[in-house]
Coordinates of C-alpha atoms in Angstrom, one line a residue:
Chain A
X1 CA -43.7 -17.0 35.1
X2 CA -46.6 -18.8 33.7
X3 CA -50.2 -17.5 33.7
X4 CA -52.7 -18.0 36.5
X5 CA -52.9 -21.7 37.0
X6 CA -52.3 -22.9 40.5
X7 CA -50.0 -25.9 41.3
X8 CA -52.9 -27.7 43.0
X9 CA -55.3 -27.1 40.1
X10 CA -52.7 -28.0 37.6
X11 CA -51.8 -31.3 39.3
X12 CA -55.6 -32.1 39.8
X13 CA -56.4 -31.4 36.1
X14 CA -53.3 -33.3 34.7
X15 CA -54.0 -36.5 36.8
X16 CA -57.7 -36.3 35.8
X17 CA -57.2 -35.7 32.2
X18 CA -54.3 -38.2 32.1
X19 CA -56.5 -40.8 33.6
X20 CA -59.4 -40.0 31.3
X21 CA -57.3 -40.1 28.2
X22 CA -56.2 -43.7 29.0
X23 CA -59.9 -44.5 29.2
X24 CA -60.7 -42.5 25.8
X25 CA -63.2 -40.3 27.7
X26 CA -62.0 -37.4 25.7
X27 CA -64.0 -38.6 22.8
X28 CA -67.2 -38.8 24.7
X29 CA -66.7 -35.3 26.1
X30 CA -64.7 -33.4 23.4
X31 CA -65.8 -29.9 24.5
X32 CA -64.6 -30.2 27.9
X33 CA -61.1 -31.6 26.8
X34 CA -61.0 -28.8 24.1
X35 CA -61.2 -26.1 26.9
X36 CA -58.5 -27.8 28.7
X37 CA -56.2 -28.4 25.9
X38 CA -53.3 -26.9 27.8
X39 CA -53.2 -29.7 30.3
X40 CA -54.3 -32.4 27.9
X41 CA -51.7 -31.9 25.2
X42 CA -48.9 -32.4 27.7
X43 CA -48.4 -28.6 28.3
X44 CA -48.1 -27.5 24.8
X45 CA -50.1 -24.4 24.3
X46 CA -51.6 -22.9 21.2
X47 CA -49.6 -19.6 21.5
X48 CA -46.6 -18.6 23.5
X49 CA -45.4 -15.1 24.3
X50 CA -42.1 -14.6 25.9
X51 CA -41.2 -11.2 27.3
X52 CA -37.7 -10.1 28.0
X53 CA -34.6 -8.3 26.6
X54 CA -32.7 -11.3 25.5
X55 CA -34.2 -11.4 21.9
X56 CA -32.2 -14.2 20.6
X57 CA -32.7 -16.7 23.6
X58 CA -36.2 -15.8 24.1
X59 CA -37.1 -16.7 20.5
X60 CA -35.6 -20.1 21.2
X61 CA -37.5 -20.4 24.4
X62 CA -40.8 -19.5 22.9
X63 CA -40.4 -22.0 20.1
X64 CA -39.3 -24.7 22.5
X65 CA -42.5 -24.0 24.7
X66 CA -44.5 -24.6 21.6
X67 CA -43.0 -28.1 21.3
X68 CA -39.6 -27.3 19.8
X69 CA -38.5 -26.7 16.3
X70 CA -38.4 -30.5 15.5
X71 CA -42.2 -30.5 15.7
X72 CA -42.2 -28.2 12.6
X73 CA -39.0 -29.1 10.9
X74 CA -38.3 -32.7 10.1
X75 CA -34.9 -34.2 9.5
X76 CA -33.8 -33.6 5.8
X77 CA -36.7 -31.4 5.2
X78 CA -36.8 -28.1 3.0
X79 CA -37.7 -25.0 5.1
X80 CA -38.7 -21.5 3.7
X81 CA -38.3 -18.5 6.0
X82 CA -40.5 -15.4 5.2
X83 CA -38.6 -12.6 7.1
X84 CA -40.0 -9.1 7.1
X85 CA -36.5 -7.5 6.8
X86 CA -36.7 -5.1 3.9
X87 CA -37.4 -1.9 5.9
X88 CA -34.6 0.3 7.2
X89 CA -36.1 2.5 9.8
X90 CA -36.3 1.5 13.4
X91 CA -39.3 -0.5 14.5
X92 CA -40.3 -1.4 11.0
X93 CA -38.4 -4.6 10.5
X94 CA -37.8 -7.9 12.3
X95 CA -35.0 -7.8 14.8
X96 CA -32.2 -10.0 13.1
X97 CA -31.6 -11.8 16.4
X98 CA -35.0 -13.5 15.9
X99 CA -34.2 -14.5 12.3
X100 CA -30.8 -15.9 13.4
X101 CA -32.5 -17.8 16.3
X102 CA -35.0 -19.4 14.0
X103 CA -32.3 -20.2 11.5
X104 CA -30.1 -21.9 14.2
X105 CA -33.1 -23.9 15.4
X106 CA -33.9 -25.0 11.8
X107 CA -30.3 -25.9 11.3
X108 CA -30.2 -27.9 14.7
X109 CA -33.4 -29.6 13.7
X110 CA -31.7 -31.1 10.8
X111 CA -33.2 -29.2 7.8
X112 CA -31.7 -30.2 4.6
X113 CA -32.2 -26.8 3.0
X114 CA -33.2 -23.4 4.4
X115 CA -34.4 -20.8 2.0
X116 CA -35.1 -17.2 2.6
X117 CA -38.1 -16.6 0.4
X118 CA -37.2 -12.9 -0.1
X119 CA -33.9 -11.2 -0.8
X120 CA -32.1 -10.1 2.5
X121 CA -29.4 -7.4 2.5
X122 CA -26.1 -8.5 4.2
X123 CA -26.3 -5.4 6.3
X124 CA -29.5 -6.7 7.9
X125 CA -27.7 -9.6 9.6
X126 CA -24.8 -7.3 10.6
X127 CA -27.3 -5.4 12.8
X128 CA -27.7 -8.6 15.0
X129 CA -26.1 -8.6 18.5
X130 CA -25.2 -12.3 17.8
X131 CA -24.0 -11.8 14.4
X132 CA -20.3 -12.7 15.0
X133 CA -21.3 -15.8 16.9
X134 CA -23.7 -17.2 14.3
X135 CA -22.8 -15.8 11.0
X136 CA -21.5 -19.2 9.9
X137 CA -25.2 -20.2 9.7
X138 CA -25.7 -17.6 6.7
X139 CA -23.5 -19.6 4.7
X140 CA -26.1 -22.3 4.7
X141 CA -29.0 -19.9 4.1
X142 CA -30.0 -20.0 0.4
X143 CA -31.6 -16.7 -0.7
X144 CA -34.1 -16.0 -3.4
X145 CA -32.4 -12.9 -4.6
X146 CA -34.7 -12.3 -7.4
X147 CA -37.5 -11.7 -4.9
X148 CA -36.6 -8.1 -4.2
X149 CA -38.3 -4.7 -5.1
X150 CA -39.7 -4.5 -7.7
X151 CA -39.9 -8.4 -7.8
X152 CA -41.0 -8.7 -11.5
X153 CA -42.6 -11.9 -12.7
X154 CA -40.3 -14.3 -14.9
X155 CA -41.4 -17.7 -15.6
X156 CA -38.5 -19.4 -14.2
X157 CA -38.9 -18.3 -10.5
X158 CA -42.6 -17.4 -10.4
X159 CA -46.0 -19.1 -10.9
X160 CA -49.2 -17.7 -11.9
X161 CA -51.8 -18.8 -9.5
X162 CA -55.6 -18.4 -10.4
X163 CA -57.5 -17.2 -7.5
X164 CA -60.8 -18.8 -6.6
X165 CA -61.6 -16.4 -3.9
X166 CA -63.3 -13.0 -4.0
X167 CA -60.4 -10.6 -4.5
X168 CA -57.9 -10.3 -7.2
X169 CA -58.0 -12.8 -10.1
X170 CA -54.5 -14.2 -9.9
X171 CA -51.5 -14.1 -7.9
X172 CA -47.9 -14.1 -9.2
X173 CA -46.2 -16.3 -6.5
X174 CA -42.7 -17.3 -5.7
X175 CA -42.4 -21.1 -7.1
X176 CA -40.5 -22.0 -4.0
X177 CA -43.4 -22.0 -1.6
X178 CA -44.7 -25.0 -3.3
X179 CA -41.4 -26.8 -3.0
X180 CA -40.8 -26.3 0.7
X181 CA -42.1 -28.8 3.5
X182 CA -42.2 -26.1 6.2
X183 CA -43.1 -22.4 5.9
X184 CA -42.0 -20.3 8.8
X185 CA -43.5 -16.7 8.8
X186 CA -41.6 -14.2 10.6
X187 CA -43.1 -10.6 10.6
X188 CA -42.9 -7.7 12.9
X189 CA -46.2 -6.5 14.4
X190 CA -46.6 -3.0 13.4
X191 CA -48.9 -0.2 12.4
X192 CA -50.1 -0.1 8.7
X193 CA -52.1 2.8 7.5
X194 CA -54.7 0.7 5.6
X195 CA -54.9 -2.4 7.6
X196 CA -54.1 -0.8 10.9
X197 CA -52.0 -4.0 11.8
X198 CA -49.4 -5.8 9.6
X199 CA -48.4 -9.1 11.1
X200 CA -48.3 -12.7 9.9
X201 CA -51.4 -12.7 7.5
X202 CA -50.1 -9.6 5.6
X203 CA -46.6 -10.7 5.7
X204 CA -47.6 -13.3 3.2
X205 CA -47.5 -10.5 0.5
X206 CA -43.9 -11.0 0.6
X207 CA -44.3 -14.1 -1.7
X208 CA -46.0 -12.1 -4.4
X209 CA -44.5 -10.0 -7.2
X210 CA -44.8 -6.2 -6.7
X211 CA -47.3 -5.9 -9.5
X212 CA -49.5 -8.4 -7.9
X213 CA -49.3 -6.7 -4.6
X214 CA -50.2 -3.3 -6.1
X215 CA -53.3 -5.0 -7.4
X216 CA -54.3 -5.7 -3.8
X217 CA -54.2 -2.0 -3.1
X218 CA -55.5 -0.5 -6.4
X219 CA -57.7 -3.1 -8.1
X220 CA -60.8 -3.1 -5.7
X221 CA -64.1 -1.5 -6.4
X222 CA -62.3 1.7 -5.6
X223 CA -58.6 2.5 -5.2
X224 CA -57.2 1.8 -1.8
X225 CA -60.1 -0.1 -0.7
X226 CA -59.4 -1.7 2.8
X227 CA -61.9 -4.5 2.3
X228 CA -60.6 -5.5 -1.0
X229 CA -56.9 -5.6 0.4
X230 CA -58.0 -7.5 3.4
X231 CA -59.8 -10.1 1.3
X232 CA -56.7 -10.4 -1.1
X233 CA -54.5 -11.1 1.9
X234 CA -56.8 -13.8 3.2
X235 CA -57.2 -15.4 -0.3
X236 CA -53.3 -15.4 -0.6
X237 CA -53.1 -17.1 2.8
X238 CA -55.2 -20.0 1.9
X239 CA -52.9 -20.9 -0.9
X240 CA -50.0 -21.8 1.2
X241 CA -50.5 -21.8 4.9
X242 CA -47.8 -20.9 7.3
X243 CA -46.7 -23.9 9.4
X244 CA -45.1 -21.7 12.2
X245 CA -45.5 -18.0 13.0
X246 CA -42.7 -16.1 14.8
X247 CA -43.5 -12.5 15.6
X248 CA -41.3 -9.7 16.5
X249 CA -43.2 -7.7 19.1
X250 CA -40.1 -6.2 20.9
X251 CA -40.0 -2.7 19.4
X252 CA -42.4 -1.5 16.7
X253 CA -43.9 1.6 15.2
X254 CA -47.5 2.3 16.2
X255 CA -47.9 5.3 13.8
X256 CA -46.9 6.0 10.1
X257 CA -46.8 2.2 9.3
X258 CA -45.6 0.2 7.5
X259 CA -42.5 2.2 6.6
X260 CA -42.2 4.7 9.4
X261 CA -40.6 6.8 10.9
X262 CA -43.2 6.6 13.6
X263 CA -43.8 6.4 17.4
X264 CA -42.0 3.3 18.7
X265 CA -43.4 1.2 21.4
X266 CA -41.3 -1.3 23.3
X267 CA -43.1 -4.7 24.5
X268 CA -40.0 -6.8 24.5
X269 CA -42.1 -9.8 23.3
X270 CA -41.7 -12.6 21.0
X271 CA -45.0 -14.3 20.0
X272 CA -45.1 -17.8 18.4
X273 CA -48.0 -20.1 17.3
X274 CA -49.1 -22.3 14.6
X275 CA -52.5 -20.6 14.3
X276 CA -51.9 -17.6 12.0
X277 CA -55.2 -15.9 13.1
X278 CA -54.6 -16.5 16.7
X279 CA -51.2 -14.9 16.6
X280 CA -52.4 -11.8 14.6
X281 CA -55.4 -11.6 16.9
X282 CA -52.8 -11.7 20.1
X283 CA -50.6 -9.1 18.4
X284 CA -53.4 -6.7 17.6
X285 CA -53.9 -6.4 21.3
X286 CA -50.2 -5.5 21.8
X287 CA -50.7 -2.7 19.4
X288 CA -53.8 -1.4 21.2
X289 CA -56.4 -2.6 18.8
X290 CA -59.6 -4.6 19.5
X291 CA -59.4 -7.6 17.2
X292 CA -62.8 -6.5 15.6
X293 CA -60.9 -3.5 14.2
X294 CA -58.5 -5.5 12.1
X295 CA -60.5 -6.6 9.0
X296 CA -57.8 -9.0 7.7
X297 CA -57.9 -11.0 11.0
X298 CA -61.8 -11.0 11.0
X299 CA -62.1 -12.1 7.4
X300 CA -59.3 -14.9 8.0
X301 CA -61.3 -16.2 10.9
X302 CA -64.6 -16.1 9.1
X303 CA -63.1 -18.1 6.3
X304 CA -61.6 -20.7 8.5
X305 CA -58.0 -19.8 8.7
X306 CA -57.8 -20.0 12.5
X307 CA -59.2 -18.9 15.8
X308 CA -59.7 -15.2 16.6
X309 CA -61.1 -15.5 20.1
X310 CA -58.2 -15.8 22.4
X311 CA -60.3 -16.9 25.4
X312 CA -60.7 -20.2 23.5
X313 CA -57.0 -20.7 23.2
X314 CA -54.4 -21.8 25.7
X315 CA -51.7 -19.1 25.9
X316 CA -48.5 -19.4 27.7
X317 CA -47.2 -16.0 28.7
X318 CA -43.5 -16.0 30.0
X319 CA -41.7 -13.1 31.6
X320 CA -37.9 -13.7 31.6
Chain B
X1 CA -30.9 50.1 -18.8
X2 CA -34.6 51.1 -17.7
X3 CA -35.8 47.7 -19.1
X4 CA -33.0 45.7 -17.2
X5 CA -34.1 47.6 -14.1
X6 CA -37.6 46.7 -14.7
X7 CA -36.8 43.1 -14.9
X8 CA -34.7 43.1 -11.7
X9 CA -37.0 45.2 -9.7
X10 CA -40.4 43.8 -10.7
X11 CA -40.6 40.7 -13.0
X12 CA -37.8 38.7 -11.4
X13 CA -39.3 38.9 -7.9
X14 CA -42.7 37.9 -9.3
X15 CA -41.2 35.1 -11.3
X16 CA -39.3 33.9 -8.3
X17 CA -42.5 34.0 -6.2
X18 CA -44.5 31.9 -8.4
X19 CA -41.8 29.6 -10.0
X20 CA -42.0 26.0 -8.9
X21 CA -38.9 24.8 -6.9
X22 CA -37.6 21.6 -8.4
X23 CA -37.2 18.7 -6.1
X24 CA -33.6 18.5 -7.1
X25 CA -32.9 21.9 -5.9
X26 CA -34.5 21.1 -2.5
X27 CA -32.4 17.9 -2.4
X28 CA -29.2 19.9 -3.1
X29 CA -29.8 22.1 -0.1
X30 CA -30.5 19.2 2.1
X31 CA -27.5 17.2 0.7
X32 CA -25.1 20.2 1.1
X33 CA -26.1 20.8 4.7
X34 CA -25.2 17.1 5.5
X35 CA -21.9 17.0 3.6
X36 CA -21.0 20.3 5.2
X37 CA -21.2 18.4 8.5
X38 CA -19.0 15.5 7.2
X39 CA -21.8 13.2 6.3
X40 CA -21.2 11.1 3.1
X41 CA -23.7 9.9 0.7
X42 CA -24.2 6.2 0.6
X43 CA -25.4 4.8 -2.7
X44 CA -27.2 6.9 -5.3
X45 CA -30.3 9.0 -4.6
X46 CA -33.6 7.6 -6.0
X47 CA -36.8 8.9 -7.5
X48 CA -40.2 7.3 -7.3
X49 CA -43.0 9.0 -9.4
X50 CA -46.7 8.4 -9.0
X51 CA -47.7 4.8 -8.2
X52 CA -43.9 3.7 -8.3
X53 CA -44.2 4.8 -4.5
X54 CA -45.3 1.3 -3.8
X55 CA -41.8 0.2 -4.7
X56 CA -40.4 2.4 -2.0
X57 CA -42.8 2.3 0.9
X58 CA -45.0 -0.6 0.1
X59 CA -48.4 -0.3 1.6
X60 CA -47.6 3.1 3.0
X61 CA -48.1 4.5 -0.4
X62 CA -51.9 4.4 -0.3
X63 CA -52.3 7.3 2.0
X64 CA -49.7 9.5 0.1
X65 CA -51.6 8.8 -3.2
X66 CA -54.9 9.7 -1.5
X67 CA -53.6 13.2 -0.6
X68 CA -52.1 13.8 -4.1
X69 CA -48.5 12.6 -4.4
X70 CA -46.2 13.6 -7.2
X71 CA -42.8 12.2 -6.6
X72 CA -40.2 11.5 -3.8
X73 CA -36.5 11.8 -3.9
X74 CA -34.7 9.6 -1.3
X75 CA -31.1 9.3 -0.2
X76 CA -29.0 7.8 2.5
X77 CA -25.9 9.5 4.2
X78 CA -23.6 8.1 6.7
X79 CA -21.2 9.5 9.3
X80 CA -19.0 6.8 10.8
X81 CA -21.7 4.1 11.9
X82 CA -24.5 6.6 12.1
X83 CA -26.9 6.8 9.1
X84 CA -29.6 9.2 8.1
X85 CA -32.4 8.6 5.7
X86 CA -33.6 11.6 3.6
X87 CA -37.1 11.5 2.0
X88 CA -38.2 14.6 0.1
X89 CA -41.9 14.2 -1.0
X90 CA -43.2 16.6 -3.5
X91 CA -47.0 16.7 -3.4
X92 CA -49.5 18.3 -5.9
X93 CA -50.1 21.1 -3.7
X94 CA -49.4 22.8 -0.4
X95 CA -52.6 21.5 1.3
X96 CA -51.6 17.9 0.4
X97 CA -48.2 18.4 1.9
X98 CA -49.5 19.8 5.0
X99 CA -52.1 16.9 5.2
X100 CA -49.3 14.2 5.1
X101 CA -47.2 16.4 7.5
X102 CA -50.0 16.6 10.0
X103 CA -51.0 13.1 9.8
X104 CA -47.4 11.8 10.0
X105 CA -46.7 14.0 13.0
X106 CA -49.9 12.5 14.4
X107 CA -50.4 15.1 17.4
X108 CA -47.0 14.0 18.9
X109 CA -43.6 15.4 18.8
X110 CA -42.4 18.9 19.6
X111 CA -42.8 21.9 17.4
X112 CA -39.4 23.6 16.8
X113 CA -39.4 27.0 18.5
X114 CA -40.3 29.7 16.1
X115 CA -41.0 27.1 13.3
X116 CA -44.6 25.9 13.3
X117 CA -43.7 23.8 10.1
X118 CA -41.1 21.7 11.8
X119 CA -41.9 18.8 14.3
X120 CA -39.2 17.2 16.3
X121 CA -39.3 13.5 17.4
X122 CA -36.8 11.5 19.3
X123 CA -34.9 10.0 16.3
X124 CA -36.6 11.9 13.3
X125 CA -37.9 15.2 12.3
X126 CA -40.5 16.4 9.8
X127 CA -40.6 19.5 7.6
X128 CA -43.6 21.0 5.7
X129 CA -42.8 23.8 3.3
X130 CA -45.2 24.7 0.5
X131 CA -45.8 21.5 -1.6
X132 CA -42.9 19.7 0.0
X133 CA -43.0 17.2 3.0
X134 CA -39.5 16.3 4.1
X135 CA -38.7 13.5 6.5
X136 CA -35.2 12.9 8.0
X137 CA -34.7 9.9 10.1
X138 CA -31.7 8.7 12.0
X139 CA -31.1 5.0 12.0
X140 CA -30.8 3.2 15.4
X141 CA -32.6 6.0 17.1
X142 CA -29.7 8.3 17.2
X143 CA -30.6 11.9 18.4
X144 CA -29.7 15.1 16.3
X145 CA -28.7 18.5 17.1
X146 CA -31.5 21.1 17.1
X147 CA -29.3 23.9 15.8
X148 CA -28.5 21.8 12.8
X149 CA -32.3 21.5 12.1
X150 CA -32.7 25.4 12.4
X151 CA -29.9 25.8 10.0
X152 CA -31.3 23.4 7.7
X153 CA -34.9 24.8 7.8
X154 CA -33.5 28.3 7.3
X155 CA -31.8 27.3 3.9
X156 CA -34.9 25.3 2.8
X157 CA -37.0 28.4 3.4
X158 CA -34.6 30.4 1.5
X159 CA -35.0 28.2 -1.6
X160 CA -38.8 27.6 -1.1
X161 CA -39.7 31.1 -0.5
X162 CA -43.4 30.9 -0.8
X163 CA -44.8 30.9 2.8
X164 CA -46.8 27.8 3.4
X165 CA -50.6 28.3 4.2
X166 CA -52.6 25.8 6.0
X167 CA -55.7 24.6 4.3
X168 CA -58.7 27.0 4.8
X169 CA -60.9 24.4 6.4
X170 CA -58.7 24.4 9.4
X171 CA -59.8 27.8 10.2
X172 CA -63.2 26.4 11.0
X173 CA -61.9 24.6 14.1
X174 CA -62.3 26.6 17.4
X175 CA -58.8 27.9 18.5
X176 CA -59.3 27.8 22.2
X177 CA -57.5 24.8 23.8
X178 CA -56.7 23.3 20.4
X179 CA -53.9 20.9 21.0
X180 CA -53.2 19.8 17.3
X181 CA -55.0 19.6 14.0
X182 CA -54.9 17.4 10.9
X183 CA -56.0 17.8 7.4
X184 CA -57.6 14.8 5.6
X185 CA -58.5 14.2 1.9
X186 CA -59.8 10.7 1.9
X187 CA -60.9 7.5 3.8
X188 CA -57.5 6.3 4.8
X189 CA -56.4 9.5 6.4
X190 CA -59.8 9.7 8.1
X191 CA -59.6 6.2 9.5
X192 CA -56.3 7.1 11.1
X193 CA -58.3 9.8 13.2
X194 CA -61.4 7.6 14.0
X195 CA -62.4 4.3 12.5
X196 CA -66.1 4.5 11.9
X197 CA -66.2 1.9 9.0
X198 CA -64.2 0.0 6.5
X199 CA -66.2 1.6 4.0
X200 CA -66.1 5.3 3.0
X201 CA -69.3 6.3 4.4
X202 CA -68.9 10.1 4.7
X203 CA -67.7 10.8 1.1
X204 CA -66.5 14.3 1.9
X205 CA -64.4 16.6 -0.3
X206 CA -62.0 17.3 2.4
X207 CA -61.9 17.3 6.2
X208 CA -60.0 18.7 9.2
X209 CA -59.8 17.5 12.8
X210 CA -58.8 19.2 15.9
X211 CA -57.8 17.5 19.2
X212 CA -58.7 19.1 22.5
X213 CA -58.2 18.2 26.1
X214 CA -61.2 16.1 26.4
X215 CA -62.7 15.8 22.9
X216 CA -62.0 15.6 19.3
X217 CA -63.9 17.7 16.5
X218 CA -64.0 16.6 12.9
X219 CA -65.2 18.9 10.2
X220 CA -66.1 17.6 6.8
X221 CA -66.8 19.8 3.8
X222 CA -69.2 19.0 1.0
X223 CA -70.0 20.6 -2.4
X224 CA -73.1 22.4 -0.9
X225 CA -75.8 22.0 1.6
X226 CA -77.8 19.7 -0.6
X227 CA -74.8 17.3 -1.0
X228 CA -74.2 17.4 2.8
X229 CA -77.8 16.6 3.5
X230 CA -77.6 13.5 1.2
X231 CA -74.2 12.4 2.7
X232 CA -75.6 12.9 6.3
X233 CA -78.5 10.6 5.5
X234 CA -76.2 8.0 4.0
X235 CA -73.5 8.0 6.8
X236 CA -76.3 7.8 9.4
X237 CA -77.8 4.9 7.8
X238 CA -74.3 3.1 7.9
X239 CA -73.7 4.0 11.5
X240 CA -77.1 2.9 12.6
X241 CA -76.4 -0.5 10.9
X242 CA -73.0 -0.9 12.5
X243 CA -73.1 -3.0 15.7
X244 CA -70.2 -1.1 17.4
X245 CA -72.6 2.0 17.8
X246 CA -75.5 2.1 20.1
X247 CA -77.9 4.5 22.2
X248 CA -78.9 6.5 19.2
X249 CA -80.8 9.8 19.9
X250 CA -81.8 11.4 16.6
X251 CA -83.0 15.0 16.3
X252 CA -83.5 16.4 12.7
X253 CA -80.0 17.3 11.6
X254 CA -78.3 16.0 14.7
X255 CA -77.7 12.5 16.1
X256 CA -75.8 11.5 19.3
X257 CA -74.7 7.8 20.0
X258 CA -71.9 5.9 21.7
X259 CA -69.3 3.4 20.7
X260 CA -67.9 0.4 22.3
X261 CA -65.0 2.3 23.9
X262 CA -67.5 4.4 25.8
X263 CA -66.9 7.4 23.6
X264 CA -70.0 9.7 23.1
X265 CA -70.4 10.9 19.5
X266 CA -72.4 13.7 18.1
X267 CA -72.9 14.1 14.3
X268 CA -74.6 17.2 13.0
X269 CA -74.8 19.4 9.9
X270 CA -74.0 23.1 9.6
X271 CA -74.4 24.7 6.2
X272 CA -72.2 22.5 3.7
X273 CA -70.3 20.9 6.6
X274 CA -70.8 17.8 8.6
X275 CA -69.3 17.9 12.2
X276 CA -68.4 15.1 14.4
X277 CA -67.6 15.5 18.0
X278 CA -66.1 12.5 19.9
X279 CA -65.8 12.8 23.8
X280 CA -65.5 10.7 26.7
X281 CA -68.1 13.1 28.6
X282 CA -71.7 13.2 27.3
X283 CA -72.4 16.7 28.7
X284 CA -69.9 18.7 26.5
X285 CA -71.9 18.6 23.2
X286 CA -74.1 21.8 23.7
X287 CA -71.1 23.9 24.6
X288 CA -69.1 22.7 21.5
X289 CA -72.2 22.9 19.3
X290 CA -72.5 26.6 20.2
X291 CA -68.8 27.2 19.5
X292 CA -69.2 25.5 16.0
X293 CA -72.3 27.5 15.3
X294 CA -70.5 30.7 16.0
X295 CA -67.5 29.6 14.0
X296 CA -69.1 28.3 10.8
X297 CA -72.0 30.7 10.6

């Protein structure tokens, strides 16, 4: 069930825009065409949200609606998956069906290597409803086992990256993020006591050492400074941008985040998009926040990482 | 013999009353309760002390540190395919433990009958006893037996014999129709109640909040009246410069305004306290102001 576009309007717009594109009129009236991107781009929206209970297939559906995994993962390419899997309590970690669906799609798209940029415990995968069917895929998944709590710096696997932004002076980053062709960011949208929302932007802290992450929290003008933390997250996201964001908004905690236990809300939704700010902005609404309240998203928008205003985007909401 | 009697009858109880109960002893009680019900420990128990808490709960550590966190002992138990996660937090004092207990329960859950220091949720329950905050969470949202909780809390109360006292500032909240209360020691906890600003604009020593049917009261305590007046001026300046607030009406030590979610807000000073009322109705302020005046003066 797509959102509010009638068949008559859809046909009218596609014919007009198709004809116009042949004539190259879109270059003369760029604003008009920007507004109608949904139609002009051959139906590929900026953001897709699929609602339904079949988490594995809905993830595949969402990515296909965004143009398919081949749009992001080229044949023989190297892919990095950043999955928020390390929490144990309900509503605090990404449902493993989502991670397996992404893994399968990367495999089917012809990826040469697929890396998990953080360690993942075997029991995480075993919680999946499709584990038996797809566990063979895990044999192909290479895991950066050293990137697990407390994730300490060692020259072999980490790189010190000088930050030219306004926050921490340097990051200690997993080297692998500079060796992959595609970075797929797979967080769960959930509550966080300091940032209110943790989603794609904050999930990038998973490529940092623990010591570096603690600096985000404690090295600001005062300890636990929300502005310093948000700015640090934004600066980190500028170094290696995510190519695709796949968010678990199926069941998540809305209190006591990020670890829980907390009140769980069920939205049964998978959200995917290329624009990290847009995806976080959409997810902040799912958690009941105005996007203005989420400082990380606001700063990321101000610093050009993406679009915060959902009315400027083409969003395809599908209910299955 | 007389000396021994003296020790038994006087010194020993006094010592017991004031002795700090170690986190290991609390853990032993919890652990024995689970093993008695055929739960089996999975892996080793772990300790995280001070800022090591970031290694355990990541960004969740901030607010614990703000309250005054000493250490946590964590363990996992399994019973067939079921798992339970045990977290025993030792805070620096009883108020800090109550604070994190009140913030974590977040005005939800169900208070265990006859035990106002235990709150039950669908797949977890929270306990506060003196300077300990204990959280027990069942994986996969499995429910638990309330009788088990009662037995457990009785044994915890046997070992932590000092009765928990709520922070004194909570007594400044009007009792009538009070649905729930929280205790806050800093900016992060405060933001979880109402988000005025990303900056710490109120700079209080401690705060309490009460939730009522149609409104919320926040009371912030300062060193003295002079300190409170300074902080009132500073916070008002910040609020007036924040585009999310409008319709200001300022009268000496009191200001009313509204936010973008159609909440009416009143901020005023009373002795060494700053009080905030947040309501969906604009006509309730006078009534609450009178209540607060009676309570604080």
